[in-house]
JSON list of C-alpha atoms in Angstrom, two decimals:
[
{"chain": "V", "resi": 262, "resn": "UNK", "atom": "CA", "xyz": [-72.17, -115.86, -71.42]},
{"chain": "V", "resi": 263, "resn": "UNK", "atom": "CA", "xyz": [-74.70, -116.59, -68.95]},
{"chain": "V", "resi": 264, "resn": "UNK", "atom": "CA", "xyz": [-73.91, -117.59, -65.23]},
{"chain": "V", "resi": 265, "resn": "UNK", "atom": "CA", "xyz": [-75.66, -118.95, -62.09]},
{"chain": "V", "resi": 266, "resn": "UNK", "atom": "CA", "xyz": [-74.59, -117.27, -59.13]},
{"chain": "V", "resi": 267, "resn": "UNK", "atom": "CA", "xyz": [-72.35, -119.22, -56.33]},
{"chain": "V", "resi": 268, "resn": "UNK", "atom": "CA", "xyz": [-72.29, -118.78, -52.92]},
{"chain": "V", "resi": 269, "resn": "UNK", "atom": "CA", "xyz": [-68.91, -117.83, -52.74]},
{"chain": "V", "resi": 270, "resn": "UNK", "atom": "CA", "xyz": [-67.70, -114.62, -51.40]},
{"chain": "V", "resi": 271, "resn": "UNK", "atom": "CA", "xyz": [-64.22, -114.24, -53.52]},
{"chain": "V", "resi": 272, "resn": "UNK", "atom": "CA", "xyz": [-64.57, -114.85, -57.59]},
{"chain": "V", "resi": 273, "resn": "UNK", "atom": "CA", "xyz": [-61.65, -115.35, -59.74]},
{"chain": "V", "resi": 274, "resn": "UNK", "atom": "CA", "xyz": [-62.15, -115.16, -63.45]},
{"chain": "V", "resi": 275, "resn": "UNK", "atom": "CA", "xyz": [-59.69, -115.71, -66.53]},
{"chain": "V", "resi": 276, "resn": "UNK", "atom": "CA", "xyz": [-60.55, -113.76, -69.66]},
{"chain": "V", "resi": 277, "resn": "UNK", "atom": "CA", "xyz": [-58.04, -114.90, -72.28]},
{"chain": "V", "resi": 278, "resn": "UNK", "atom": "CA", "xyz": [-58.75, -113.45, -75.65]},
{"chain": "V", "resi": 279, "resn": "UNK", "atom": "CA", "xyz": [-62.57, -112.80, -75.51]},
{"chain": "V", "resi": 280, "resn": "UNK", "atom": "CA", "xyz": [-64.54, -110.78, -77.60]},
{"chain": "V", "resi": 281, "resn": "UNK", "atom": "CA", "xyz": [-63.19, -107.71, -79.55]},
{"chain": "V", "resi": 282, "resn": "UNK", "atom": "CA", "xyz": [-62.43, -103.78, -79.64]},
{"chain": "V", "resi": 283, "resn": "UNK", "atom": "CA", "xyz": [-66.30, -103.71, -81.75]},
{"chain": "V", "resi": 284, "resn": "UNK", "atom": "CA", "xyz": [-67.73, -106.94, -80.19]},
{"chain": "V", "resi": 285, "resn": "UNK", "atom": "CA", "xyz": [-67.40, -106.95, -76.69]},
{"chain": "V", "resi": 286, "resn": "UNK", "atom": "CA", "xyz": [-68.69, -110.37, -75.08]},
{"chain": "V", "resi": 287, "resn": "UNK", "atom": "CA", "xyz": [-71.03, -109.60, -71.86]},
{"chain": "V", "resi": 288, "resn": "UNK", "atom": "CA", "xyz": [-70.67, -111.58, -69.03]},
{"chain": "V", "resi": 289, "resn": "UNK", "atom": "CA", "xyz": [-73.46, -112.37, -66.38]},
{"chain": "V", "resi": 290, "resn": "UNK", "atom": "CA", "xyz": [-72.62, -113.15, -63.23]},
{"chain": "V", "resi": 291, "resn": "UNK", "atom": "CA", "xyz": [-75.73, -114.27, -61.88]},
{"chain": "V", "resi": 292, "resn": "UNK", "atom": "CA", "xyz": [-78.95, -114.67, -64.01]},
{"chain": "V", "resi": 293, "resn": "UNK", "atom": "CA", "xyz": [-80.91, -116.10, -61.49]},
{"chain": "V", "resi": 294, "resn": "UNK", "atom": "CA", "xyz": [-79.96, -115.10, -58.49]},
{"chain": "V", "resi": 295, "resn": "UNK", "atom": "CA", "xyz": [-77.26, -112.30, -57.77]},
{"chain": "V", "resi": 296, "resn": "UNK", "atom": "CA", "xyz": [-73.37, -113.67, -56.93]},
{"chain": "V", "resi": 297, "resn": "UNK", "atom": "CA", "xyz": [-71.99, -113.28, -52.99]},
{"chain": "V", "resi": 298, "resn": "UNK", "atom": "CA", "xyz": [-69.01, -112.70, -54.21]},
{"chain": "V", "resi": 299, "resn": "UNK", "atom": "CA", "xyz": [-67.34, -109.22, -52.75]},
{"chain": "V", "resi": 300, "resn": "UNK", "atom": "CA", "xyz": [-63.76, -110.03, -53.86]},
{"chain": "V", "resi": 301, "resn": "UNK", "atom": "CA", "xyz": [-62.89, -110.67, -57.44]},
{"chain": "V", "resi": 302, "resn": "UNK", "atom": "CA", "xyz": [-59.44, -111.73, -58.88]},
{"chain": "V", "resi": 303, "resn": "UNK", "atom": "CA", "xyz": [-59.52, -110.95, -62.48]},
{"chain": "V", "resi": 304, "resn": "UNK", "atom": "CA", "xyz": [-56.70, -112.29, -65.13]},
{"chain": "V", "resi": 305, "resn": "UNK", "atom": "CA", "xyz": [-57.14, -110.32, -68.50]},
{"chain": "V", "resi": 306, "resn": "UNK", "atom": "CA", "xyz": [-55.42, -110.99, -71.77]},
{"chain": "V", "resi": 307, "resn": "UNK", "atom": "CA", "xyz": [-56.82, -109.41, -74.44]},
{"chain": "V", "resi": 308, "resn": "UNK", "atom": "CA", "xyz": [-59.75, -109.44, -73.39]},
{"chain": "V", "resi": 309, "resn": "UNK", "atom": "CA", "xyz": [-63.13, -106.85, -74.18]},
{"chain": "V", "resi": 310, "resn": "UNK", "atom": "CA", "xyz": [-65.85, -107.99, -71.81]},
{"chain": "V", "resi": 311, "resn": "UNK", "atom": "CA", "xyz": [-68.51, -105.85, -70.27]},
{"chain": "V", "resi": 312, "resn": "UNK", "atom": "CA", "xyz": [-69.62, -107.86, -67.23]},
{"chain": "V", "resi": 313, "resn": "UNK", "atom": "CA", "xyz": [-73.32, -106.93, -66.48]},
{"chain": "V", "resi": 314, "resn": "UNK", "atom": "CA", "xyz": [-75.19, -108.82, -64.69]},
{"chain": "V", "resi": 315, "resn": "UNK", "atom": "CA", "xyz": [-79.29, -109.58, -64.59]},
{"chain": "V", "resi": 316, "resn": "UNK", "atom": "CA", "xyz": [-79.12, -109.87, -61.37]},
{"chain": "V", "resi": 317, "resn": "UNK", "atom": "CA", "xyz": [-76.45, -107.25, -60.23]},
{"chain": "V", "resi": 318, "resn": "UNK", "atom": "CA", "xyz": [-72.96, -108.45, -59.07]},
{"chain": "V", "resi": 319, "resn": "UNK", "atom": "CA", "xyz": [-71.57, -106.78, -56.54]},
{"chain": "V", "resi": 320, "resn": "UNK", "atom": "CA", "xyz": [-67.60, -106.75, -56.09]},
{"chain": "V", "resi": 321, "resn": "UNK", "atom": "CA", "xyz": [-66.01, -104.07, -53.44]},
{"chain": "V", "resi": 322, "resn": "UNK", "atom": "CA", "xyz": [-62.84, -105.12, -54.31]},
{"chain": "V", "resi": 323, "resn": "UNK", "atom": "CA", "xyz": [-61.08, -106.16, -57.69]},
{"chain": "V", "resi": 324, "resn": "UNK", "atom": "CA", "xyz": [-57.25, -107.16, -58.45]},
{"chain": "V", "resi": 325, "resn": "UNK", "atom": "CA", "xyz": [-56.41, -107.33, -62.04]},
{"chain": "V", "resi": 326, "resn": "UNK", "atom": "CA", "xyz": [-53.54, -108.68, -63.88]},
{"chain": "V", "resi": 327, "resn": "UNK", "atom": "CA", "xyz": [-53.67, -107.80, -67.17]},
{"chain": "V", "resi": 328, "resn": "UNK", "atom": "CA", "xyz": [-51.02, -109.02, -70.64]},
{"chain": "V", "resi": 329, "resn": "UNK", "atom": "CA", "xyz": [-52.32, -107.60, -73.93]},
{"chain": "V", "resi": 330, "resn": "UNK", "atom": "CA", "xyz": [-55.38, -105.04, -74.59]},
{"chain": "V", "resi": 331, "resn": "UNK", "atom": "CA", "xyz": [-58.08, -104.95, -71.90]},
{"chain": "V", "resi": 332, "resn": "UNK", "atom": "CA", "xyz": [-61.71, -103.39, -71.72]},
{"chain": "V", "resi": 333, "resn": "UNK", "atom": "CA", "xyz": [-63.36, -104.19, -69.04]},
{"chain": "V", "resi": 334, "resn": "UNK", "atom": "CA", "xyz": [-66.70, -102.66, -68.13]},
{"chain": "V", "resi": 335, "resn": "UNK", "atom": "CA", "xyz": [-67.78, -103.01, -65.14]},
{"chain": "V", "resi": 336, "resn": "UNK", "atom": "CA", "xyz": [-71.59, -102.32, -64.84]},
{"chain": "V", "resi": 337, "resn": "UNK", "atom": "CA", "xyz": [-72.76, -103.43, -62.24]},
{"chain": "V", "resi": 338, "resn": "UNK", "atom": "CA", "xyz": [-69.85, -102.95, -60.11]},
{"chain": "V", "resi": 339, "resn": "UNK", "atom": "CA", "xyz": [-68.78, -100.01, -61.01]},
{"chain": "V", "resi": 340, "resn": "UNK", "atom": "CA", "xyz": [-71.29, -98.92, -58.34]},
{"chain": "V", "resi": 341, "resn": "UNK", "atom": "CA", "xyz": [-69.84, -101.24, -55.48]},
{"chain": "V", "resi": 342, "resn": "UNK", "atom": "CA", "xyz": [-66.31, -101.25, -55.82]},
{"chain": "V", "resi": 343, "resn": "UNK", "atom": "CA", "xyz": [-64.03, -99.44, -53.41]},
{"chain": "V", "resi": 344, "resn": "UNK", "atom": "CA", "xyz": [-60.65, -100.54, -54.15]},
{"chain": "V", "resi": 345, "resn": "UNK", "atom": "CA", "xyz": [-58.91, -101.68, -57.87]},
{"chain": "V", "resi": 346, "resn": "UNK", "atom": "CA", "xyz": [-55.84, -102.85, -58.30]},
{"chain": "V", "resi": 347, "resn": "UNK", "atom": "CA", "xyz": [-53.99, -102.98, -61.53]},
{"chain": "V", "resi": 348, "resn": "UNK", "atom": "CA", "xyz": [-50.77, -105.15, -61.86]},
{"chain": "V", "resi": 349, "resn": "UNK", "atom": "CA", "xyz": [-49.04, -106.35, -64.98]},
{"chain": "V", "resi": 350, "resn": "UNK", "atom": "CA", "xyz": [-47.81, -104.97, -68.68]},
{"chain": "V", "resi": 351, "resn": "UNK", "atom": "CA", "xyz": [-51.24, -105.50, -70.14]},
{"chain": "V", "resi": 352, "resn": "UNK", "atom": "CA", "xyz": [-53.01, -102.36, -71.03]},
{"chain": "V", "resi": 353, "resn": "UNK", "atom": "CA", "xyz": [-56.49, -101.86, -68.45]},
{"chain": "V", "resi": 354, "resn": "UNK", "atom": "CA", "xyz": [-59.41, -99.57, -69.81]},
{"chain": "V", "resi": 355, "resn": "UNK", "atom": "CA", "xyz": [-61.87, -99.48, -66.79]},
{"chain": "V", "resi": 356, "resn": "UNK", "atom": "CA", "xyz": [-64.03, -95.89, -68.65]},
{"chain": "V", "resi": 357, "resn": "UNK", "atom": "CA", "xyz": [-66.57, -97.86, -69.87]},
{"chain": "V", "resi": 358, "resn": "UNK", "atom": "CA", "xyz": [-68.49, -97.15, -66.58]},
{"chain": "V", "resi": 359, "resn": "UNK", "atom": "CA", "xyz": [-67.90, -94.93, -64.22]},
{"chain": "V", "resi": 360, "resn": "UNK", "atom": "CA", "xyz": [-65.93, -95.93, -61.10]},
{"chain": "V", "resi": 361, "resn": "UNK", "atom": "CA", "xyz": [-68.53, -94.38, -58.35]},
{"chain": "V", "resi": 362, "resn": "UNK", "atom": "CA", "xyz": [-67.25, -95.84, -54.86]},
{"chain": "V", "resi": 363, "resn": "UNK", "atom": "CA", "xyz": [-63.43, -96.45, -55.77]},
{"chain": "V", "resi": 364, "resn": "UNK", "atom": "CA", "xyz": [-61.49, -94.43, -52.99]},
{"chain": "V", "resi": 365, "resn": "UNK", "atom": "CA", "xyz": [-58.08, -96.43, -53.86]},
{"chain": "V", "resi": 366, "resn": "UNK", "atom": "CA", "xyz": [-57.11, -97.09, -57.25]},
{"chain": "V", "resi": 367, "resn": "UNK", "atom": "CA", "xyz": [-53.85, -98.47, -57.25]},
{"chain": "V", "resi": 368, "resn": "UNK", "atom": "CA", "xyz": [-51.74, -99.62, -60.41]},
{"chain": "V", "resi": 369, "resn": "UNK", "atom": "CA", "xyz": [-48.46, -98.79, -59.05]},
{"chain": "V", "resi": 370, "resn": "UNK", "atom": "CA", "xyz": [-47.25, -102.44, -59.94]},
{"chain": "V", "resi": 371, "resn": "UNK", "atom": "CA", "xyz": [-48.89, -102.10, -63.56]},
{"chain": "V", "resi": 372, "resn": "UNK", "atom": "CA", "xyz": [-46.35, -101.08, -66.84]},
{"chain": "V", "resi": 373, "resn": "UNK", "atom": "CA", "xyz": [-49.43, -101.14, -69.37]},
{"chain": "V", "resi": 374, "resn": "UNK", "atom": "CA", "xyz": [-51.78, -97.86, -69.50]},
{"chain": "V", "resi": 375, "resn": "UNK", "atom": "CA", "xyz": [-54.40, -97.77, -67.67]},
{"chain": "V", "resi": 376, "resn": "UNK", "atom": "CA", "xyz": [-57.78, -95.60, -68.14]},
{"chain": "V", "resi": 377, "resn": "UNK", "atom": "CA", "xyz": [-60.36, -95.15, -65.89]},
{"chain": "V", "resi": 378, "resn": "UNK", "atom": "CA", "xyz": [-63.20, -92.28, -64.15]},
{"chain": "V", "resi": 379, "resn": "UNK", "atom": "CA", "xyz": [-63.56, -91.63, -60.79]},
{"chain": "V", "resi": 380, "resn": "UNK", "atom": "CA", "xyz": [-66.42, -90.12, -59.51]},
{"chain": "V", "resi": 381, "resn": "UNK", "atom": "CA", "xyz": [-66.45, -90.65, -55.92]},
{"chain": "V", "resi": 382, "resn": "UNK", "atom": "CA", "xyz": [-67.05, -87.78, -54.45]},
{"chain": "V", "resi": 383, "resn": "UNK", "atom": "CA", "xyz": [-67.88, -88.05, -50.75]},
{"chain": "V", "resi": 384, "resn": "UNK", "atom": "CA", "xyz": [-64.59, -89.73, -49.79]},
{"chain": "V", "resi": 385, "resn": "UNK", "atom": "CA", "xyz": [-60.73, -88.97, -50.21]},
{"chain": "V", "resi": 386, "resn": "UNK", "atom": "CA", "xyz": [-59.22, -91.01, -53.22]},
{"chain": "V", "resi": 387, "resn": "UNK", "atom": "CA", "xyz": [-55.85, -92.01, -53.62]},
{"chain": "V", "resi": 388, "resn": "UNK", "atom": "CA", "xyz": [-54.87, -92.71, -57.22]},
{"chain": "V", "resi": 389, "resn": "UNK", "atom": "CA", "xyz": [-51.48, -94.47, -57.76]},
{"chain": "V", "resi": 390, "resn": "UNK", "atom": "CA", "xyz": [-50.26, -95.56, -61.36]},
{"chain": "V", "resi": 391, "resn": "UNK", "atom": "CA", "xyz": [-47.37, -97.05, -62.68]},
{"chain": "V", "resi": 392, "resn": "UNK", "atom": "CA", "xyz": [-45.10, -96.68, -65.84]},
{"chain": "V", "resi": 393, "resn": "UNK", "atom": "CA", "xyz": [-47.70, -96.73, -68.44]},
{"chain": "V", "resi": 394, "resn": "UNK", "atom": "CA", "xyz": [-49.45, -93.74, -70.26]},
{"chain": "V", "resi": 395, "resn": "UNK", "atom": "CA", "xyz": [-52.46, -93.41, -68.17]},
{"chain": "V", "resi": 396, "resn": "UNK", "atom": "CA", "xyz": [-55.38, -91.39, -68.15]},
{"chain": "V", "resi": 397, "resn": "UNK", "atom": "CA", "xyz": [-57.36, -90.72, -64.77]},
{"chain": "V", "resi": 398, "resn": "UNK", "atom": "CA", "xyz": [-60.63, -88.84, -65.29]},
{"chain": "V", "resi": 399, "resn": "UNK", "atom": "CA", "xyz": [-61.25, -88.07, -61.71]},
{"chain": "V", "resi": 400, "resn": "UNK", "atom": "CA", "xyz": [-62.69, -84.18, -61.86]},
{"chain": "V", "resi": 401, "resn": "UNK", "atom": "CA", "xyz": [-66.13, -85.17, -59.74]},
{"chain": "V", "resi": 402, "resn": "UNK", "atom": "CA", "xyz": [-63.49, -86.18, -56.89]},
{"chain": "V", "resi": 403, "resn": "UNK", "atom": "CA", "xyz": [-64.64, -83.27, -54.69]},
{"chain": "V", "resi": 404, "resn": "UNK", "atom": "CA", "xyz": [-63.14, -84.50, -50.70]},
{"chain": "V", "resi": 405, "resn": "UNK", "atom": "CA", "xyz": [-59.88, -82.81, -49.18]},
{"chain": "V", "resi": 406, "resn": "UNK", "atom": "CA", "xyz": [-56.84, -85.46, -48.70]},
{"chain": "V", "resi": 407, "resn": "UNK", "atom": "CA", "xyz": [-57.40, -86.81, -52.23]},
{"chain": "V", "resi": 408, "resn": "UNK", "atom": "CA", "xyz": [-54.04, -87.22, -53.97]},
{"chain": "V", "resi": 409, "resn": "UNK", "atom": "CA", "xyz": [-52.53, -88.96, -57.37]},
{"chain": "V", "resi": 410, "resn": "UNK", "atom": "CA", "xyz": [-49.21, -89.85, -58.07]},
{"chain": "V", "resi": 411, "resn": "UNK", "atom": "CA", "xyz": [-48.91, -90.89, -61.45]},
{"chain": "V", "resi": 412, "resn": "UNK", "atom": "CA", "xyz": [-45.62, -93.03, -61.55]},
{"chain": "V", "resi": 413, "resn": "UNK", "atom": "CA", "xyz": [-43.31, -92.61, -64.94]},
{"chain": "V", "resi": 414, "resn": "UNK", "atom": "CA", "xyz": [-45.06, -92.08, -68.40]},
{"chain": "V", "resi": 415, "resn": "UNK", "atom": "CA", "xyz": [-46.73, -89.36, -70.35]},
{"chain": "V", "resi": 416, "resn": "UNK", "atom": "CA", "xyz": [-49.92, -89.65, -68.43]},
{"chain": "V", "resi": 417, "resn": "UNK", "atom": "CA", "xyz": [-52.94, -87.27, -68.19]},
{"chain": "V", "resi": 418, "resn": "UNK", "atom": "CA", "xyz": [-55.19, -86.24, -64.32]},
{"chain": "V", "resi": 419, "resn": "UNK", "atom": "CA", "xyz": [-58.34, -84.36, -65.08]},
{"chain": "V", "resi": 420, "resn": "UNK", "atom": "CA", "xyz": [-59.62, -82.69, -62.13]},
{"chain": "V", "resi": 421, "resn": "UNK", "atom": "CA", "xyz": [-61.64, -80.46, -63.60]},
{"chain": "V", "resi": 422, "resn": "UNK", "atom": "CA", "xyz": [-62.72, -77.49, -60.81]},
{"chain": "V", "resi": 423, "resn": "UNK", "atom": "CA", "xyz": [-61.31, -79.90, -58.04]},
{"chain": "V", "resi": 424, "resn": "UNK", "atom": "CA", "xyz": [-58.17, -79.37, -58.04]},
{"chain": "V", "resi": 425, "resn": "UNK", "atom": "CA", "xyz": [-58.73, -78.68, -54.42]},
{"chain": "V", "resi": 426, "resn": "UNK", "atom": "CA", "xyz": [-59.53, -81.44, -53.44]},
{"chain": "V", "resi": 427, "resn": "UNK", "atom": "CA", "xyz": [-56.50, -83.26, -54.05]},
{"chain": "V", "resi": 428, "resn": "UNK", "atom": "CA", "xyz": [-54.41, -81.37, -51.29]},
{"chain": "V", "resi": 429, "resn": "UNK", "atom": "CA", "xyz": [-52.63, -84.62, -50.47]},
{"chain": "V", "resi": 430, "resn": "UNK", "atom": "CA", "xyz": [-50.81, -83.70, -53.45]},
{"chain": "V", "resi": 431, "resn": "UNK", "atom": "CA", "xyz": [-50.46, -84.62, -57.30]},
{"chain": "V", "resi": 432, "resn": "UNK", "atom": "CA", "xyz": [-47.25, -86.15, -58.32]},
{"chain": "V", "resi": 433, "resn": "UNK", "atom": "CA", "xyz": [-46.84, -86.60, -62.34]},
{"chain": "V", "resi": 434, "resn": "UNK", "atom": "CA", "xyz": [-43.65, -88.81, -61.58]},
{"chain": "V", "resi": 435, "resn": "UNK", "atom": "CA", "xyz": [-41.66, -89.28, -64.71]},
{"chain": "V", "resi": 436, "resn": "UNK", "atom": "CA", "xyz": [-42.76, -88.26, -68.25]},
{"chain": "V", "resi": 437, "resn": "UNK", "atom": "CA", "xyz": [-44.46, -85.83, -69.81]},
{"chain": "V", "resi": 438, "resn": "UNK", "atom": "CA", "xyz": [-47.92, -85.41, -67.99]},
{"chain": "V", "resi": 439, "resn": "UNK", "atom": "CA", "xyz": [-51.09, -83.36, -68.78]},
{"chain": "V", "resi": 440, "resn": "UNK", "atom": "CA", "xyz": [-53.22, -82.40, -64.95]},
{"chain": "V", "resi": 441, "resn": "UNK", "atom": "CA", "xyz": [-56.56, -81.25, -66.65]},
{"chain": "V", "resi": 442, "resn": "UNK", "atom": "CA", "xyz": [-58.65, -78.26, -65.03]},
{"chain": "V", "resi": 443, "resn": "UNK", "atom": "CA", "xyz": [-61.55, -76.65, -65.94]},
{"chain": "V", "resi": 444, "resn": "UNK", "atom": "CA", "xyz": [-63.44, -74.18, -63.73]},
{"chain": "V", "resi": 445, "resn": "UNK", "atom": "CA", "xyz": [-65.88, -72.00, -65.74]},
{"chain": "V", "resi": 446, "resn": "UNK", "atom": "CA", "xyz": [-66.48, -69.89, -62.81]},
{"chain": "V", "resi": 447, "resn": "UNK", "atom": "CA", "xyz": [-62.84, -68.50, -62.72]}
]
């Protein structure tokens, strides 16, 4: 799907039952010229899109409400974005590109699982999920007053050798939960 690039600074897309788990449609935002938009509002339903666009969007901030199985990949804004949010009981898979600016990831209001990386690593990040199983690769989050909480579910934190970093504390909440760390120095 090819798109021409608006002036508008807020987006709001509805992906209802596009693509697949081994056919992912891609989505461009701006083939022409790059979108304005900073702000997008993203409803999901079983939807597998990887938005990627020729001229590179550039969102800072996304809210998505998600029914059914969701991967998104966000190329080009995986780069931009400093705060997701993550609400309904739709399952979110964000992993297909790293999240490198997101400093506040917050699915509290989300009962669906939700996956994503982290790799900001010259700010504090606060990662909040909800009651789903999620899984939160955030072990290049290297900054002091990082914290998770992880709400209810069996859900799984790597932090790799940064453990540190998340002084602001890691709360597993409810469930059986897995905090992941690796330090091959130690």
């Amino acid at each position: 799907v090819d798109g021409t690039a608006a002036s508008a600074t807020t987006l709001a897309l509805t992906l209802d039952t596009v693509g697949t788990s081994t056919a992912a449609i891609t989505l461009d935002l701006g083939k022409t010229n790059a979108a304005a938009a900073t702000t997008g509002t993203i409803t999901a339903n079983n939807a597998y899109v990887k938005v990627d666009s020729t001229k590179a969007d550039v969102l800072t901030t996304a809210t998505i409400a998600a029914t059914g199985t969701n991967v998104l990949t966000l190329t080009d804004s995986a780069a931009t974005l400093t705060k997701v949010t993550i609400t309904g009981a739709g399952s979110v898979d964000l992993s297909g590109a790293a999240l490198a600016k997101v400093t506040t990831l917050d699915a509290s209001a989300s009962t669906g699982a939700v996956k994503a990386e982290l790799t900001e690593a010259t700010k504090a990040v606060t990662i909040t999920t909800g009651s789903g199983n999620d899984v939160i690769d955030a072990d290049a989050v290297a900054t002091a007053l990082s914290s998770a909480n992880l709400g209810a579910g069996n859900d799984t934190l790597f932090t790799g050798a940064n453990l540190g970093a998340f002084d602001k504390g890691v709360n597993g909440g409810e469930g059986t939960d897995i905090i992941s760390i690796t330090d091959g120095s130690k």
